[in-house]
Short mmCIF file of C-alpha atoms in Angstrom, two decimals:
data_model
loop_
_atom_site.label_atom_id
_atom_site.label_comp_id
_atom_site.label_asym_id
_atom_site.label_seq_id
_atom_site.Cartn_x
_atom_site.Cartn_y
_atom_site.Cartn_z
CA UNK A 1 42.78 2.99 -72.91
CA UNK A 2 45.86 2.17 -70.76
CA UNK A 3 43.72 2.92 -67.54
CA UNK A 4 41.10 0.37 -68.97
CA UNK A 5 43.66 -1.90 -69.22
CA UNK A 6 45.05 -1.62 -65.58
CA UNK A 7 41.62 -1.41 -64.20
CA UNK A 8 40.74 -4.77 -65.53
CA UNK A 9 44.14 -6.48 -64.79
CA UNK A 10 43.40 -4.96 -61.33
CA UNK A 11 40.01 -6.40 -61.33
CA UNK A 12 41.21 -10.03 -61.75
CA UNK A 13 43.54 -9.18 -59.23
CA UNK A 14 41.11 -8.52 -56.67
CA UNK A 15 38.49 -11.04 -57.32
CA UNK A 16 40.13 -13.95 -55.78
CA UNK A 17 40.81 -11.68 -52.74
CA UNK A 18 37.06 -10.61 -52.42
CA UNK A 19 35.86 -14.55 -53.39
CA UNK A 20 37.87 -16.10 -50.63
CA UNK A 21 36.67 -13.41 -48.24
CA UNK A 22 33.24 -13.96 -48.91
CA UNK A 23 33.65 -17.74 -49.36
CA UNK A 24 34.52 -17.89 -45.69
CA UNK A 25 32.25 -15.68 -44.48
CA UNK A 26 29.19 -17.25 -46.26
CA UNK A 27 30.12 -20.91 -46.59
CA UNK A 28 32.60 -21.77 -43.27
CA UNK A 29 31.47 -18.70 -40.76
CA UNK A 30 28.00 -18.65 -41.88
CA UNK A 31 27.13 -15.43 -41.32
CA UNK A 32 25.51 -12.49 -43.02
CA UNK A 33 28.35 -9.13 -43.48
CA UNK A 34 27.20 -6.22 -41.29
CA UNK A 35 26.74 -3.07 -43.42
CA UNK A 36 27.40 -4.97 -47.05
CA UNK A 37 26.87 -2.16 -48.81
CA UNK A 38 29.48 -0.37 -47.47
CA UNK A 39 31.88 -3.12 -47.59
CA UNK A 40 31.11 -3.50 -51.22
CA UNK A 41 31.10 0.60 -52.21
CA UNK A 42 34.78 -0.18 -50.12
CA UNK A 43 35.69 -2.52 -52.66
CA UNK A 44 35.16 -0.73 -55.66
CA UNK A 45 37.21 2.11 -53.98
CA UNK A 46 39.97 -0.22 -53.20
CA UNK A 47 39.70 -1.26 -57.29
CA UNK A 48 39.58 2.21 -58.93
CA UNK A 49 42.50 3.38 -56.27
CA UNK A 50 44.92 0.74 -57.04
CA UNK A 51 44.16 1.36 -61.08
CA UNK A 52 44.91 4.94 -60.63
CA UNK A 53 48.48 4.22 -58.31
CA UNK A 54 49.29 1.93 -60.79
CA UNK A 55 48.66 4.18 -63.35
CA UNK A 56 50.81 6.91 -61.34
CA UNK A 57 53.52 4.44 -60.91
CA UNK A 58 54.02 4.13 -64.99
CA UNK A 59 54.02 7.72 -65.85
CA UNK A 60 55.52 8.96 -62.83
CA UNK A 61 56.95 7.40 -59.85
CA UNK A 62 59.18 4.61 -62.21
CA UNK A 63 59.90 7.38 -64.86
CA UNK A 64 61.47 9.68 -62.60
CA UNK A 65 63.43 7.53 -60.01
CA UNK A 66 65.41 6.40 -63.34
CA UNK A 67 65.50 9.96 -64.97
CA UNK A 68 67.18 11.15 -61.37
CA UNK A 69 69.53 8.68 -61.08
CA UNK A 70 70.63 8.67 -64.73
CA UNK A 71 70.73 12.07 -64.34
CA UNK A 72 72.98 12.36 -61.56
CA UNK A 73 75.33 9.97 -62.50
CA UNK A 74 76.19 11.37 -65.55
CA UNK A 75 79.37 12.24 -66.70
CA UNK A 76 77.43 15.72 -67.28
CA UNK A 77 76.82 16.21 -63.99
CA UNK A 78 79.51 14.67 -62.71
CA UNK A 79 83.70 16.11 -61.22
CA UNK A 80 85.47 16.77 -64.22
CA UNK A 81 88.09 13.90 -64.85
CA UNK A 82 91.13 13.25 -67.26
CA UNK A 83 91.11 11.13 -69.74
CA UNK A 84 91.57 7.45 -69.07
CA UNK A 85 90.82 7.93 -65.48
CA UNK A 86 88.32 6.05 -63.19
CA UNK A 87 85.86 7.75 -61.25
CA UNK A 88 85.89 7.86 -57.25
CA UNK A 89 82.99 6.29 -55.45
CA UNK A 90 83.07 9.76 -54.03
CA UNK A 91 82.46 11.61 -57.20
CA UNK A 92 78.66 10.34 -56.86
CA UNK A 93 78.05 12.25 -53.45
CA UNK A 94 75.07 13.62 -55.10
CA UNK A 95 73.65 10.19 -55.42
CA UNK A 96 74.06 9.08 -52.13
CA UNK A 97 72.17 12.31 -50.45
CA UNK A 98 69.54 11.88 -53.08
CA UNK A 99 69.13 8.29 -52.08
CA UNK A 100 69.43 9.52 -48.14
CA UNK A 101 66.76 11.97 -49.18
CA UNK A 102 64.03 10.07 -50.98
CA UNK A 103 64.50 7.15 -48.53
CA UNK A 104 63.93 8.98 -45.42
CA UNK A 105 61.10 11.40 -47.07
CA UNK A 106 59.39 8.41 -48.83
CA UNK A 107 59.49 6.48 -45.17
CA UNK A 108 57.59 9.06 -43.44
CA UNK A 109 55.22 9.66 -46.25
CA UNK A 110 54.35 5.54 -45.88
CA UNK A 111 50.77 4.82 -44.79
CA UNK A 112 51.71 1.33 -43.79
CA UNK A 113 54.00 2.93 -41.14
CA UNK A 114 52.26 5.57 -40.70
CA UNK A 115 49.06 2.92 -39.32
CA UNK A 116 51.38 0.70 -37.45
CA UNK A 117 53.29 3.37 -35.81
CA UNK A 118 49.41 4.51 -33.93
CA UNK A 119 48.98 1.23 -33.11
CA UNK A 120 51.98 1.23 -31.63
CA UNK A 121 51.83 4.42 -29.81
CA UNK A 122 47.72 3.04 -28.91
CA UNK A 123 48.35 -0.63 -27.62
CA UNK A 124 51.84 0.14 -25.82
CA UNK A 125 49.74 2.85 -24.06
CA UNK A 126 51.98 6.26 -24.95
CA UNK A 127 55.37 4.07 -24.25
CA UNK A 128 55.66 4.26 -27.97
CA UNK A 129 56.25 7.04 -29.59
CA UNK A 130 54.58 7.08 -33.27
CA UNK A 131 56.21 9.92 -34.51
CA UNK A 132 59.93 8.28 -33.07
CA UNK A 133 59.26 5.22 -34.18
CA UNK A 134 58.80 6.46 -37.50
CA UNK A 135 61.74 8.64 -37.63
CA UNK A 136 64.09 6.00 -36.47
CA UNK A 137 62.30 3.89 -39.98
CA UNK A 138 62.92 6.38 -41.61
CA UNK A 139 66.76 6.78 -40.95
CA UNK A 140 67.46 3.18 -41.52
CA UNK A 141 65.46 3.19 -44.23
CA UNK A 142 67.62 6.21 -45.79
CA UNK A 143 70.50 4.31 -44.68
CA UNK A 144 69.76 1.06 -46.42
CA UNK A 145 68.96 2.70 -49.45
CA UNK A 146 72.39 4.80 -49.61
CA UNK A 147 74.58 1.67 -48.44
CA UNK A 148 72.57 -0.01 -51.71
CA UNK A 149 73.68 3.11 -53.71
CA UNK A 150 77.18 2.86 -52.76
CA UNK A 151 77.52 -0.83 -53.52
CA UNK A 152 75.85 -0.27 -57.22
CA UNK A 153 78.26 2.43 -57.43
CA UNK A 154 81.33 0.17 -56.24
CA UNK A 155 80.06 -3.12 -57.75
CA UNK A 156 80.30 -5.61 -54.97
CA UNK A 157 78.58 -8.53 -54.39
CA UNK A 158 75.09 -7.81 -52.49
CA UNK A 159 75.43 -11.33 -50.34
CA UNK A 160 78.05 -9.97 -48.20
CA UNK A 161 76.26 -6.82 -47.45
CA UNK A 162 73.02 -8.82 -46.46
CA UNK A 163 75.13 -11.58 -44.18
CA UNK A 164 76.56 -8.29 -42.66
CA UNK A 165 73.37 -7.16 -41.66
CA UNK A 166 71.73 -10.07 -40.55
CA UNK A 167 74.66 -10.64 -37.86
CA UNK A 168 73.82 -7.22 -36.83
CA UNK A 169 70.50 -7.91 -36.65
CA UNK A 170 70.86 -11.42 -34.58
CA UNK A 171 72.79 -9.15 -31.99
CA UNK A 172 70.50 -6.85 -31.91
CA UNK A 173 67.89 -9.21 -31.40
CA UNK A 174 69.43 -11.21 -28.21
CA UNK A 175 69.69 -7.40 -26.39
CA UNK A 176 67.45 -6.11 -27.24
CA UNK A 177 63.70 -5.50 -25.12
CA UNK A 178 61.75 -7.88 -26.22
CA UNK A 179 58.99 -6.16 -26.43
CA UNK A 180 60.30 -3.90 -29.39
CA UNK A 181 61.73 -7.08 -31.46
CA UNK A 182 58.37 -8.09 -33.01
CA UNK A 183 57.63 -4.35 -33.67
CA UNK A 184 61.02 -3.91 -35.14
CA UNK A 185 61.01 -6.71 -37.82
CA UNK A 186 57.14 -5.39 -38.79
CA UNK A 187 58.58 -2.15 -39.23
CA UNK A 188 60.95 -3.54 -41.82
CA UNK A 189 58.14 -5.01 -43.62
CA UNK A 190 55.95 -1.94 -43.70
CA UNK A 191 58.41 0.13 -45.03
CA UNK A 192 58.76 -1.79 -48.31
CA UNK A 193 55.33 -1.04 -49.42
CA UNK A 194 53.28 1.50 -51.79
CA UNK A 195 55.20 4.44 -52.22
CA UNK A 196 58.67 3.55 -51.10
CA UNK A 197 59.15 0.51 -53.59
CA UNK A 198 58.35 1.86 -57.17
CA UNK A 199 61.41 4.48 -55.85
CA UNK A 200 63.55 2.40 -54.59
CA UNK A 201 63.28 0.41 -57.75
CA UNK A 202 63.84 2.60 -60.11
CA UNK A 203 66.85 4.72 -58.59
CA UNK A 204 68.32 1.32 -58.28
CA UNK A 205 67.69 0.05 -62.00
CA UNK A 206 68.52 3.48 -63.46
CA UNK A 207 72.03 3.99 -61.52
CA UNK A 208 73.27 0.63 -62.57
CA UNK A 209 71.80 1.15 -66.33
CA UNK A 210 73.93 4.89 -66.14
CA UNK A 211 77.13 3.34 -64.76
CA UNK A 212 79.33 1.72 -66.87
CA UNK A 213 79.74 -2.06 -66.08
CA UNK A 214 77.34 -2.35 -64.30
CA UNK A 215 74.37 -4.99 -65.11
CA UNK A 216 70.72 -3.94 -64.21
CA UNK A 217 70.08 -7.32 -63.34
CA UNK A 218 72.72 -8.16 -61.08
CA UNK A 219 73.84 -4.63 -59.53
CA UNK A 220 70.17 -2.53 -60.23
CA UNK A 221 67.85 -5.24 -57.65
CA UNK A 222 68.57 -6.11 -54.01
CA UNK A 223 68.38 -2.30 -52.75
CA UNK A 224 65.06 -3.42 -51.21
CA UNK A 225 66.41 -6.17 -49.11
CA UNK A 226 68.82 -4.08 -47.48
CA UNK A 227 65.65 -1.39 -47.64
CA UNK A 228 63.85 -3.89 -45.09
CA UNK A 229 66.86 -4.68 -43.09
CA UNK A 230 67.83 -1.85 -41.96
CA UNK A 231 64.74 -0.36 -40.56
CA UNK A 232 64.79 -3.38 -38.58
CA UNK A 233 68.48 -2.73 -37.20
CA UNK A 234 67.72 1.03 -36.05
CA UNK A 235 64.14 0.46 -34.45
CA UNK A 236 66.07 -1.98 -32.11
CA UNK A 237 68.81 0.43 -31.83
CA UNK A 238 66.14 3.37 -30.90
CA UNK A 239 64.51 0.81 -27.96
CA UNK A 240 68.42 -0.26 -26.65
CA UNK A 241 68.88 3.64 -25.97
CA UNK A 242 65.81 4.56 -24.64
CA UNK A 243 66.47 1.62 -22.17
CA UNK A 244 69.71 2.69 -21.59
CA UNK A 245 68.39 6.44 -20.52
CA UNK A 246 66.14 4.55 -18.79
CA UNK A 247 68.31 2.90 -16.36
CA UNK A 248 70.92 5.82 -16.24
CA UNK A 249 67.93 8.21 -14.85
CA UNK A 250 67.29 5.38 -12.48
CA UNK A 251 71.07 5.14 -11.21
CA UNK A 252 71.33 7.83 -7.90
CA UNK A 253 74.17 10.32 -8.42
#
């Protein structure tokens, strides 16, 4: 019954998708589609595949983000303290590589990135590499998503950490090649997508439900902003390297 339900909220989802597509196509292009069938037989893949992710997301991907991060910030699990005492932002190390973990892992696993990174590797003609490109995604993802961590654990404010980066990111963006800049700021984007933000998500919500003082609201959202900033930040750093080996193997000894 719950699939049902999804499949039909998907459904109404997708309609206005599929009626301005075919709106255009019919009424302002005027043209028949080539192969219809198989665009349509691609549709109702596209309907039953969402329903079932969906469905994933609710009994699994949300449900054990939150379980892990509740579960490794428990006093349980956690150093032994006395009585009275406040805990170390250290004392959650096991947080922060989980977070390092799942970010980077997640980031690879991405078929967003995963199609942009051969189209990268395709048009730039082999300058690109996918499989580089993707790891340096992956590590500011990972990044991002530990920083995040660290400021749920400490409680600060998450404007200063995104002003932070987006000085970083203007900097990076006047030295950059400019050929990598548009690439870079897609690759943010792309990260934040299927299988990276249901994670994300819930590790966030479930480490500021497990902390005390913490709010869920104010402290467990915003880990996906810095999420899509940081990609951003090492893709440019990646191209300012590779430049800089450039020119060093071009300087004579």
């Amino acid at each position: 019954m719950q699939f049902l339900n999804i499949l039909w909220d998907t459904l109404k989802d997708i309609l206005p998708i599929a009626a301005i597509i075919f709106g255009f196509q019919y009424l302002v292009i005027r043209k028949k589609i080539k192969h219809l069938a198989s665009v349509l037989a691609g549709f109702v893949m596209v309907l039953f595949g969402l329903a079932f992710f969906l469905l994933g997301l609710e009994q699994a991907l949300f449900p054990m983000g939150g379980l892990m991060a509740e579960q490794l910030s428990s006093a349980s699990f956690l150093p032994a303290i006395a009585e009275g005492a406040q805990r170390h932002w250290s004392d959650y190390y096991w947080v922060y590589i989980f977070a390092f973990a799942i970010g980077a892992s997640t980031t690879i696993a991405e078929p967003s990135l995963i199609a942009v990174s051969i189209k990268a590797g395709e048009i730039s003609g082999g300058t690109i590499n996918p499989l580089m490109l993707r790891i340096a995604v992956a590590l500011g993802m990972a990044f991002g998503i530990t920083l995040g961590s660290w400021r749920i654990v400490m409680g600060y404010p998450l404007q200063w950490f995104i002003l932070g980066a987006y000085i970083l990111v203007i900097i990076q963006t006047l030295r950059s090649p400019r050929s990598i800049i548009p690439l870079a700021f897609d690759s943010g984007g792309v990260t934040t997508s299927t299988i990276t933000v249901p994670i994300i998500a819930a590790l966030g919500l479930g480490l500021a439900t497990s902390i005390p003082g913490r709010s869920p609201i104010l402290d467990g959202f915003g880990m996906i902003a810095l999420a899509c900033l940081f990609p951003i930040i090492t893709v440019m750093g990646y191209a300012q390297i590779a430049e800089w080996q450039e020119k060093r193997k071009g300087i004579p000894s």
